[in-house]
Short mmCIF file of C-alpha atoms in Angstrom, two decimals:
data_model
loop_
_atom_site.label_atom_id
_atom_site.label_comp_id
_atom_site.label_asym_id
_atom_site.label_seq_id
_atom_site.Cartn_x
_atom_site.Cartn_y
_atom_site.Cartn_z
CA UNK A 1 -52.64 7.13 -28.01
CA UNK A 2 -51.05 5.19 -25.16
CA UNK A 3 -53.24 4.74 -22.06
CA UNK A 4 -52.10 6.39 -18.81
CA UNK A 5 -53.47 6.86 -15.30
CA UNK A 6 -53.09 9.83 -12.99
CA UNK A 7 -53.49 9.87 -9.22
CA UNK A 8 -51.63 6.59 -8.66
CA UNK A 9 -49.58 6.42 -5.47
CA UNK A 10 -46.50 4.22 -5.81
CA UNK A 11 -45.12 2.55 -2.69
CA UNK A 12 -42.33 0.02 -2.40
CA UNK A 13 -43.02 -3.38 -0.83
CA UNK A 14 -41.85 -2.37 2.66
CA UNK A 15 -43.86 0.89 2.47
CA UNK A 16 -40.70 2.79 3.43
CA UNK A 17 -40.55 4.84 0.21
CA UNK A 18 -43.13 6.12 -2.22
CA UNK A 19 -44.00 8.77 -4.76
CA UNK A 20 -46.94 10.15 -6.73
CA UNK A 21 -46.13 9.95 -10.44
CA UNK A 22 -47.98 12.48 -12.59
CA UNK A 23 -48.78 9.70 -15.08
CA UNK A 24 -48.56 5.92 -14.68
CA UNK A 25 -48.25 3.68 -17.75
CA UNK A 26 -48.48 -0.06 -18.34
CA UNK A 27 -47.36 -0.42 -21.96
CA UNK A 28 -47.70 -3.67 -23.85
CA UNK A 29 -45.42 -2.90 -26.81
CA UNK A 30 -42.21 -1.15 -27.80
CA UNK A 31 -44.26 1.31 -29.89
CA UNK A 32 -46.16 2.38 -26.76
CA UNK A 33 -42.94 2.88 -24.82
CA UNK A 34 -41.55 5.00 -27.65
CA UNK A 35 -44.72 7.12 -27.50
CA UNK A 36 -44.27 7.60 -23.75
CA UNK A 37 -40.64 8.66 -24.20
CA UNK A 38 -41.73 11.03 -26.95
CA UNK A 39 -44.38 12.59 -24.72
CA UNK A 40 -41.85 12.90 -21.86
CA UNK A 41 -39.39 14.71 -24.13
CA UNK A 42 -42.05 17.14 -25.37
CA UNK A 43 -43.28 17.91 -21.87
CA UNK A 44 -39.79 17.97 -20.35
CA UNK A 45 -40.61 15.09 -17.97
CA UNK A 46 -38.49 12.30 -16.62
CA UNK A 47 -39.33 8.60 -16.85
CA UNK A 48 -38.85 5.81 -14.30
CA UNK A 49 -39.41 2.14 -14.99
CA UNK A 50 -40.59 -0.02 -12.10
CA UNK A 51 -40.86 -3.80 -11.74
CA UNK A 52 -42.03 -5.53 -8.56
CA UNK A 53 -41.33 -2.46 -6.39
CA UNK A 54 -39.28 -4.51 -3.92
CA UNK A 55 -36.24 -2.22 -3.64
CA UNK A 56 -35.99 -0.92 -0.06
CA UNK A 57 -34.98 2.57 -1.27
CA UNK A 58 -36.25 5.38 -3.50
CA UNK A 59 -34.41 4.05 -6.58
CA UNK A 60 -37.75 3.55 -8.42
CA UNK A 61 -39.51 6.73 -7.24
CA UNK A 62 -40.51 9.65 -9.47
CA UNK A 63 -43.08 12.46 -9.57
CA UNK A 64 -43.03 12.53 -13.38
CA UNK A 65 -43.82 9.51 -15.58
CA UNK A 66 -43.73 5.94 -14.25
CA UNK A 67 -43.71 2.88 -16.49
CA UNK A 68 -44.71 -0.47 -15.01
CA UNK A 69 -43.53 -3.27 -17.31
CA UNK A 70 -45.89 -6.00 -16.06
CA UNK A 71 -47.59 -6.45 -19.44
CA UNK A 72 -44.30 -7.11 -21.23
CA UNK A 73 -43.65 -10.39 -19.50
CA UNK A 74 -43.44 -13.13 -22.11
CA UNK A 75 -40.95 -15.95 -22.49
CA UNK A 76 -39.72 -15.36 -26.06
CA UNK A 77 -37.41 -18.31 -26.65
CA UNK A 78 -36.11 -21.41 -24.89
CA UNK A 79 -32.97 -22.98 -26.35
CA UNK A 80 -32.76 -26.39 -24.67
CA UNK A 81 -29.50 -27.32 -26.34
CA UNK A 82 -27.63 -24.23 -25.11
CA UNK A 83 -29.77 -24.12 -21.93
CA UNK A 84 -30.64 -20.47 -22.54
CA UNK A 85 -33.88 -18.54 -22.21
CA UNK A 86 -34.82 -15.15 -23.68
CA UNK A 87 -37.56 -13.21 -21.87
CA UNK A 88 -39.16 -9.76 -21.85
CA UNK A 89 -37.85 -7.46 -19.12
CA UNK A 90 -41.15 -7.28 -17.22
CA UNK A 91 -41.44 -11.01 -16.46
CA UNK A 92 -41.46 -11.82 -12.76
CA UNK A 93 -38.88 -14.42 -11.70
CA UNK A 94 -41.70 -16.28 -9.93
CA UNK A 95 -43.27 -16.92 -13.38
CA UNK A 96 -39.95 -17.57 -15.07
CA UNK A 97 -39.01 -20.24 -12.49
CA UNK A 98 -42.20 -22.18 -13.26
CA UNK A 99 -41.75 -21.81 -17.04
CA UNK A 100 -38.14 -22.98 -16.88
CA UNK A 101 -39.01 -26.04 -14.84
CA UNK A 102 -41.49 -27.11 -17.57
CA UNK A 103 -38.46 -27.27 -19.89
CA UNK A 104 -36.25 -29.05 -17.34
CA UNK A 105 -34.18 -25.90 -16.74
CA UNK A 106 -33.47 -23.55 -13.84
CA UNK A 107 -31.48 -20.44 -12.94
CA UNK A 108 -28.29 -21.47 -11.12
CA UNK A 109 -28.87 -18.91 -8.38
CA UNK A 110 -31.75 -16.73 -7.17
CA UNK A 111 -32.33 -14.08 -4.52
CA UNK A 112 -34.72 -14.52 -1.60
CA UNK A 113 -37.68 -12.92 -3.39
CA UNK A 114 -39.11 -13.87 -6.79
CA UNK A 115 -41.97 -11.33 -7.07
CA UNK A 116 -39.49 -9.14 -8.90
CA UNK A 117 -39.07 -8.26 -12.58
CA UNK A 118 -36.11 -9.71 -14.51
CA UNK A 119 -34.91 -6.28 -15.72
CA UNK A 120 -35.13 -4.86 -12.19
CA UNK A 121 -33.26 -7.76 -10.62
CA UNK A 122 -30.23 -7.13 -12.81
CA UNK A 123 -30.64 -3.34 -12.60
CA UNK A 124 -29.91 -3.32 -8.88
CA UNK A 125 -27.43 -6.20 -8.70
CA UNK A 126 -29.56 -8.72 -6.81
CA UNK A 127 -27.50 -11.54 -5.28
CA UNK A 128 -27.78 -14.68 -3.25
CA UNK A 129 -24.89 -16.69 -1.86
CA UNK A 130 -22.25 -19.17 -3.04
CA UNK A 131 -18.59 -18.41 -3.56
CA UNK A 132 -18.60 -20.09 -6.99
CA UNK A 133 -21.66 -18.10 -8.06
CA UNK A 134 -21.76 -14.47 -9.13
CA UNK A 135 -24.55 -11.97 -8.47
CA UNK A 136 -27.69 -12.58 -10.58
CA UNK A 137 -26.65 -10.26 -13.47
CA UNK A 138 -23.70 -12.59 -14.20
CA UNK A 139 -26.26 -15.10 -15.53
CA UNK A 140 -27.31 -12.62 -18.25
CA UNK A 141 -25.48 -13.27 -21.55
CA UNK A 142 -27.36 -10.81 -23.80
CA UNK A 143 -29.95 -8.04 -23.57
CA UNK A 144 -31.71 -5.44 -25.68
CA UNK A 145 -31.93 -1.84 -24.53
CA UNK A 146 -34.31 0.88 -25.72
CA UNK A 147 -32.45 4.17 -25.35
CA UNK A 148 -33.79 7.67 -24.71
CA UNK A 149 -33.70 8.42 -28.44
CA UNK A 150 -35.91 5.41 -29.23
CA UNK A 151 -33.09 3.32 -30.69
CA UNK A 152 -32.87 -0.40 -29.80
CA UNK A 153 -29.38 -1.71 -28.99
CA UNK A 154 -28.47 -5.40 -28.95
CA UNK A 155 -25.84 -5.97 -26.27
CA UNK A 156 -23.64 -8.96 -25.38
CA UNK A 157 -19.98 -9.85 -24.85
CA UNK A 158 -19.49 -9.55 -28.62
CA UNK A 159 -21.89 -6.71 -29.64
CA UNK A 160 -21.78 -3.33 -27.86
CA UNK A 161 -19.58 -5.01 -25.25
CA UNK A 162 -19.02 -1.83 -23.24
CA UNK A 163 -22.70 -1.04 -23.02
CA UNK A 164 -23.28 -4.70 -22.06
CA UNK A 165 -20.97 -4.49 -19.01
CA UNK A 166 -22.73 -1.28 -17.97
CA UNK A 167 -26.28 -2.51 -18.69
CA UNK A 168 -25.96 -5.79 -16.79
CA UNK A 169 -26.24 -3.56 -13.69
CA UNK A 170 -27.96 -0.52 -15.15
CA UNK A 171 -29.62 1.25 -12.16
CA UNK A 172 -32.49 2.09 -14.52
CA UNK A 173 -30.48 4.98 -15.95
CA UNK A 174 -29.25 3.76 -19.36
CA UNK A 175 -32.57 3.06 -21.05
CA UNK A 176 -35.34 0.49 -20.84
CA UNK A 177 -34.34 -3.17 -20.85
CA UNK A 178 -36.73 -4.86 -23.28
CA UNK A 179 -35.37 -8.42 -23.36
CA UNK A 180 -32.78 -10.49 -21.51
CA UNK A 181 -31.14 -13.83 -22.28
CA UNK A 182 -30.21 -15.92 -19.24
CA UNK A 183 -27.74 -18.78 -19.19
CA UNK A 184 -29.57 -21.55 -17.34
CA UNK A 185 -28.62 -24.96 -15.93
CA UNK A 186 -30.48 -28.28 -15.89
CA UNK A 187 -33.27 -28.29 -13.30
CA UNK A 188 -32.06 -29.40 -9.84
CA UNK A 189 -33.23 -30.03 -6.30
CA UNK A 190 -31.55 -28.56 -3.24
CA UNK A 191 -30.98 -30.12 0.16
CA UNK A 192 -30.96 -27.41 2.83
CA UNK A 193 -29.51 -28.07 6.25
CA UNK A 194 -29.61 -25.44 9.00
CA UNK A 195 -27.77 -26.04 12.27
CA UNK A 196 -26.69 -23.95 15.28
CA UNK A 197 -23.14 -22.70 15.79
CA UNK A 198 -21.29 -19.69 17.22
CA UNK A 199 -19.89 -16.60 15.55
CA UNK A 200 -16.38 -17.49 16.72
CA UNK A 201 -16.57 -21.00 15.24
CA UNK A 202 -17.91 -19.83 11.87
CA UNK A 203 -15.41 -16.99 11.47
CA UNK A 204 -12.47 -19.17 12.55
CA UNK A 205 -13.42 -21.87 10.03
CA UNK A 206 -14.86 -19.74 7.23
CA UNK A 207 -12.74 -21.40 4.54
CA UNK A 208 -14.02 -24.85 5.54
CA UNK A 209 -17.65 -23.78 5.44
CA UNK A 210 -17.21 -22.17 2.02
CA UNK A 211 -15.66 -25.39 0.68
CA UNK A 212 -18.20 -27.64 2.37
CA UNK A 213 -21.35 -26.18 0.81
CA UNK A 214 -22.07 -24.71 -2.61
CA UNK A 215 -24.60 -22.16 -1.28
CA UNK A 216 -23.39 -21.39 2.25
CA UNK A 217 -24.66 -18.51 4.33
CA UNK A 218 -25.15 -17.83 8.00
CA UNK A 219 -27.40 -15.79 10.25
CA UNK A 220 -25.85 -14.07 13.25
CA UNK A 221 -28.09 -13.04 16.16
CA UNK A 222 -26.75 -9.69 17.39
CA UNK A 223 -26.16 -9.16 21.12
CA UNK A 224 -25.08 -12.82 21.33
CA UNK A 225 -22.62 -15.38 19.90
CA UNK A 226 -25.48 -17.36 18.34
CA UNK A 227 -25.33 -18.29 14.68
CA UNK A 228 -27.51 -20.42 12.41
CA UNK A 229 -25.41 -21.97 9.63
CA UNK A 230 -27.29 -22.78 6.41
CA UNK A 231 -25.94 -25.16 3.79
CA UNK A 232 -27.77 -25.66 0.48
CA UNK A 233 -26.50 -28.25 -1.99
CA UNK A 234 -27.80 -30.07 -5.07
CA UNK A 235 -29.28 -33.50 -4.31
CA UNK A 236 -31.09 -36.39 -5.99
CA UNK A 237 -33.29 -37.04 -2.96
CA UNK A 238 -37.07 -36.52 -3.01
CA UNK A 239 -38.66 -33.37 -1.54
CA UNK A 240 -39.20 -33.50 2.23
CA UNK A 241 -39.27 -31.05 5.10
CA UNK A 242 -38.69 -31.06 8.84
CA UNK A 243 -39.88 -27.48 9.39
CA UNK A 244 -43.39 -26.81 10.68
CA UNK A 245 -45.99 -24.23 9.78
CA UNK A 246 -46.94 -23.68 13.42
CA UNK A 247 -43.44 -22.73 14.49
CA UNK A 248 -42.49 -20.80 11.38
CA UNK A 249 -45.66 -18.77 11.16
CA UNK A 250 -47.53 -18.70 14.44
CA UNK A 251 -44.39 -18.24 16.49
CA UNK A 252 -41.84 -16.98 13.96
CA UNK A 253 -44.18 -14.33 12.64
CA UNK A 254 -47.01 -13.33 14.97
CA UNK A 255 -45.26 -13.73 18.30
CA UNK A 256 -42.08 -12.09 16.99
CA UNK A 257 -43.95 -9.10 15.59
CA UNK A 258 -45.79 -8.61 18.88
CA UNK A 259 -42.62 -8.82 20.97
CA UNK A 260 -40.73 -6.46 18.65
CA UNK A 261 -43.59 -4.00 18.97
CA UNK A 262 -43.33 -4.15 22.79
CA UNK A 263 -39.55 -3.66 22.46
CA UNK A 264 -40.15 -0.27 20.81
CA UNK A 265 -41.17 0.88 24.33
CA UNK A 266 -38.47 -1.15 26.13
CA UNK A 267 -35.49 -1.35 23.71
CA UNK A 268 -33.40 -3.47 26.09
CA UNK A 269 -35.81 -6.36 25.35
CA UNK A 270 -34.27 -6.81 21.88
CA UNK A 271 -31.22 -8.65 23.30
CA UNK A 272 -33.56 -11.04 25.07
CA UNK A 273 -35.80 -11.46 21.97
CA UNK A 274 -32.80 -12.33 19.78
CA UNK A 275 -31.65 -15.00 22.24
CA UNK A 276 -35.13 -16.36 22.91
CA UNK A 277 -35.94 -16.76 19.22
CA UNK A 278 -32.63 -18.40 18.49
CA UNK A 279 -33.37 -20.94 21.23
CA UNK A 280 -36.96 -21.38 20.02
CA UNK A 281 -36.50 -21.67 16.25
CA UNK A 282 -32.82 -22.08 15.38
CA UNK A 283 -31.19 -24.17 18.09
CA UNK A 284 -31.85 -27.57 16.49
CA UNK A 285 -30.98 -29.02 13.10
CA UNK A 286 -33.60 -28.52 10.37
CA UNK A 287 -33.58 -30.07 6.90
CA UNK A 288 -35.57 -29.33 3.75
CA UNK A 289 -35.40 -30.76 0.24
CA UNK A 290 -37.23 -29.17 -2.69
CA UNK A 291 -36.86 -27.90 -6.23
CA UNK A 292 -34.11 -25.26 -6.30
CA UNK A 293 -36.20 -22.09 -6.53
CA UNK A 294 -38.42 -23.09 -3.60
CA UNK A 295 -35.33 -23.42 -1.39
CA UNK A 296 -33.67 -20.21 -2.64
CA UNK A 297 -36.85 -18.17 -2.03
CA UNK A 298 -37.95 -17.47 1.51
CA UNK A 299 -40.50 -15.28 3.23
CA UNK A 300 -39.32 -11.75 3.99
CA UNK A 301 -42.03 -11.69 6.66
CA UNK A 302 -42.90 -8.19 7.79
CA UNK A 303 -42.00 -4.72 6.59
CA UNK A 304 -38.45 -3.74 7.36
CA UNK A 305 -35.53 -1.39 6.88
CA UNK A 306 -32.44 -3.08 5.46
CA UNK A 307 -28.85 -2.29 4.50
CA UNK A 308 -26.57 -4.66 2.65
CA UNK A 309 -22.92 -3.96 1.79
CA UNK A 310 -20.33 -6.14 0.06
CA UNK A 311 -16.82 -6.19 1.52
CA UNK A 312 -13.74 -8.05 0.23
CA UNK A 313 -14.14 -11.62 1.47
CA UNK A 314 -10.88 -11.51 3.43
CA UNK A 315 -12.35 -8.73 5.63
CA UNK A 316 -15.34 -10.83 6.78
CA UNK A 317 -14.04 -11.75 10.24
CA UNK A 318 -12.60 -8.33 11.06
CA UNK A 319 -15.74 -6.42 10.03
CA UNK A 320 -18.21 -8.69 11.85
CA UNK A 321 -16.17 -8.71 15.04
CA UNK A 322 -15.99 -4.92 14.90
CA UNK A 323 -19.79 -4.71 14.48
CA UNK A 324 -20.24 -7.08 17.42
CA UNK A 325 -17.84 -5.09 19.63
CA UNK A 326 -19.55 -1.81 18.71
CA UNK A 327 -22.95 -3.20 19.77
CA UNK A 328 -21.44 -4.48 23.04
CA UNK A 329 -19.89 -1.08 23.77
CA UNK A 330 -23.12 0.82 23.05
CA UNK A 331 -25.86 -0.82 25.11
CA UNK A 332 -28.41 1.73 23.84
CA UNK A 333 -27.89 0.64 20.21
CA UNK A 334 -30.18 -2.26 19.41
CA UNK A 335 -30.03 -4.60 16.42
CA UNK A 336 -32.81 -6.96 15.35
CA UNK A 337 -31.94 -10.49 14.23
CA UNK A 338 -30.59 -11.67 11.93
CA UNK A 339 -27.46 -10.18 10.46
CA UNK A 340 -27.40 -12.28 7.30
CA UNK A 341 -23.97 -13.07 5.87
CA UNK A 342 -23.65 -14.28 2.25
CA UNK A 343 -20.86 -14.70 -0.29
CA UNK A 344 -20.45 -14.06 -4.02
CA UNK A 345 -17.82 -14.54 -6.68
CA UNK A 346 -16.01 -11.57 -8.23
CA UNK A 347 -17.08 -10.42 -11.71
CA UNK A 348 -16.38 -7.85 -14.46
CA UNK A 349 -19.67 -5.90 -14.34
CA UNK A 350 -18.73 -2.24 -13.95
CA UNK A 351 -21.02 -1.29 -11.07
CA UNK A 352 -21.19 -4.70 -9.43
CA UNK A 353 -20.40 -4.58 -5.70
CA UNK A 354 -18.31 -7.70 -6.51
CA UNK A 355 -16.36 -6.00 -9.33
CA UNK A 356 -13.02 -7.84 -9.55
CA UNK A 357 -13.19 -9.32 -6.06
CA UNK A 358 -14.81 -12.22 -4.22
CA UNK A 359 -17.10 -10.64 -1.67
CA UNK A 360 -18.95 -11.08 1.57
CA UNK A 361 -22.35 -9.38 1.86
CA UNK A 362 -23.38 -8.32 5.38
CA UNK A 363 -27.12 -7.58 5.53
CA UNK A 364 -28.55 -5.82 8.59
CA UNK A 365 -32.23 -5.39 9.35
CA UNK A 366 -34.65 -3.44 11.52
CA UNK A 367 -38.24 -4.65 11.40
CA UNK A 368 -41.22 -2.31 11.51
CA UNK A 369 -43.70 -4.21 13.72
CA UNK A 370 -47.29 -3.34 12.68
CA UNK A 371 -45.74 -0.70 10.40
CA UNK A 372 -44.26 1.21 13.34
CA UNK A 373 -40.92 2.91 12.69
CA UNK A 374 -38.14 1.78 14.99
CA UNK A 375 -35.23 4.17 15.61
CA UNK A 376 -32.37 2.79 13.54
CA UNK A 377 -30.28 5.72 12.30
CA UNK A 378 -27.53 5.30 14.88
CA UNK A 379 -27.11 1.59 14.08
CA UNK A 380 -27.28 2.36 10.34
CA UNK A 381 -24.53 4.97 10.38
CA UNK A 382 -22.30 2.89 12.65
CA UNK A 383 -22.67 -0.10 10.30
CA UNK A 384 -21.98 2.06 7.22
CA UNK A 385 -18.83 3.42 8.90
CA UNK A 386 -17.53 -0.12 9.55
CA UNK A 387 -18.37 -1.24 6.00
CA UNK A 388 -16.66 1.80 4.43
CA UNK A 389 -13.59 1.30 6.58
CA UNK A 390 -13.25 -2.26 5.24
CA UNK A 391 -13.63 -1.28 1.58
CA UNK A 392 -17.36 -1.96 1.35
CA UNK A 393 -19.73 -1.15 -1.52
CA UNK A 394 -23.48 -0.78 -0.87
CA UNK A 395 -26.17 -2.90 -2.52
CA UNK A 396 -27.73 -0.56 -5.11
CA UNK A 397 -31.36 -1.42 -4.28
CA UNK A 398 -31.00 -0.58 -0.62
CA UNK A 399 -30.96 2.78 1.11
CA UNK A 400 -27.46 4.13 1.76
CA UNK A 401 -25.90 7.55 2.28
CA UNK A 402 -23.19 7.38 -0.42
CA UNK A 403 -22.64 10.06 -3.03
CA UNK A 404 -20.68 10.33 -6.28
CA UNK A 405 -17.47 11.01 -4.35
CA UNK A 406 -17.80 7.67 -2.57
CA UNK A 407 -18.61 5.76 -5.75
CA UNK A 408 -15.61 7.21 -7.57
CA UNK A 409 -13.42 5.72 -4.83
CA UNK A 410 -15.28 2.40 -4.67
CA UNK A 411 -15.62 1.61 -8.38
CA UNK A 412 -12.61 1.69 -10.71
CA UNK A 413 -15.00 1.60 -13.72
CA UNK A 414 -17.29 4.38 -12.43
CA UNK A 415 -16.02 6.97 -14.97
CA UNK A 416 -16.59 4.48 -17.80
CA UNK A 417 -20.16 3.89 -16.64
CA UNK A 418 -20.79 7.64 -16.42
CA UNK A 419 -19.60 8.23 -19.96
CA UNK A 420 -21.85 5.44 -21.32
CA UNK A 421 -24.77 6.91 -19.36
CA UNK A 422 -24.14 10.43 -20.68
CA UNK A 423 -23.88 9.11 -24.23
CA UNK A 424 -27.11 7.05 -24.03
CA UNK A 425 -29.14 9.58 -22.03
CA UNK A 426 -27.63 13.06 -22.56
CA UNK A 427 -30.80 14.83 -21.31
CA UNK A 428 -31.06 12.71 -18.13
CA UNK A 429 -34.60 11.55 -18.92
CA UNK A 430 -34.08 8.38 -16.83
CA UNK A 431 -32.74 10.15 -13.72
CA UNK A 432 -34.49 10.70 -10.40
CA UNK A 433 -33.55 11.98 -6.92
CA UNK A 434 -31.76 8.73 -5.99
CA UNK A 435 -29.67 8.74 -9.18
CA UNK A 436 -28.77 12.42 -8.87
CA UNK A 437 -26.97 11.61 -5.62
CA UNK A 438 -25.08 8.88 -7.48
CA UNK A 439 -24.04 10.92 -10.54
CA UNK A 440 -23.86 14.54 -9.36
#
């Protein structure tokens, strides 16, 4: 009999979404997962698998059965010659990064957070930046999937190829990802350089910036022209850093949180805060050199609401200038810093926001100082409107207001994904409220 717990309250990292699953499981074998699926079928319950719980939406929430895959977290095989690694779906990237570096390997690209499970990272289409790099699921070359019926499917470009292109961004609705094989690269160090610029300069010379740095992104400070440009590139130099704990933490965290809290009573302060913090922390050149994953990962600081949409790369300038103009024309609408702008290469993954097009991701944020909710709906809907107008597709992990109608327009392969889903999970055992909006 598989062990379960009742009375567990699940909350995502930002504490913006949560649920109370009837039963919570932490299986350590495929047999146990099969038992759970069996029990769910008999009791007419649904099942949701959760990893690190970092998604800023209700994509992982359920009131039925929840499976946390933390005990199925082993590295199964390292092939140094092919530079490939096969892992169980529950392994956190933070552990995988360390394991890979022992073998002189690394993932070519990583998101900002590594306290996330490998199967979850691909399930929501996690990305970083770099126009010659795809979203993280593009690094997956094979996976195994346990379906609702208890069958295990091997999937890759050559076996079950259709299911593979669906399962590389699976939304948790096709089955349970048991193992994944990542294509790695030799371990490398990154040299990060951050320097101040203006929105006009960056948008006018976007092509140059994209050519100049392999992992280029920039932070725009709304209600101003201020931009921090960040270049990250492989280097042979030794680790070093010109950033300081005092500024990053004491000022960048505690002072910012306090001022943002005050701004909830006086919203017009946000414009001043954005400018003040740019001057304080981002107006001079800062350099860091470290092993790749330590540069890719950065602190998400405090709890927050976020939205992140991918638009065709050629729409970058137009969309950002429209967002800027909208904020200028609506003085009551406030936007916290930064608006983070990143880039990704097009791919062939059916539900990838970068499906068949090079893309620009525009990530907006509203912090919740001391857990306090800040009014953000107006800004959210305005941003979504601009993104939709420019052909945007929302990041699957993040809260958005899209429905099936929208997705049918956005994704040419949406019908193909739906038919694979219906074939693998005809009873909808892996659905939840979030997914019902997507598929019905």
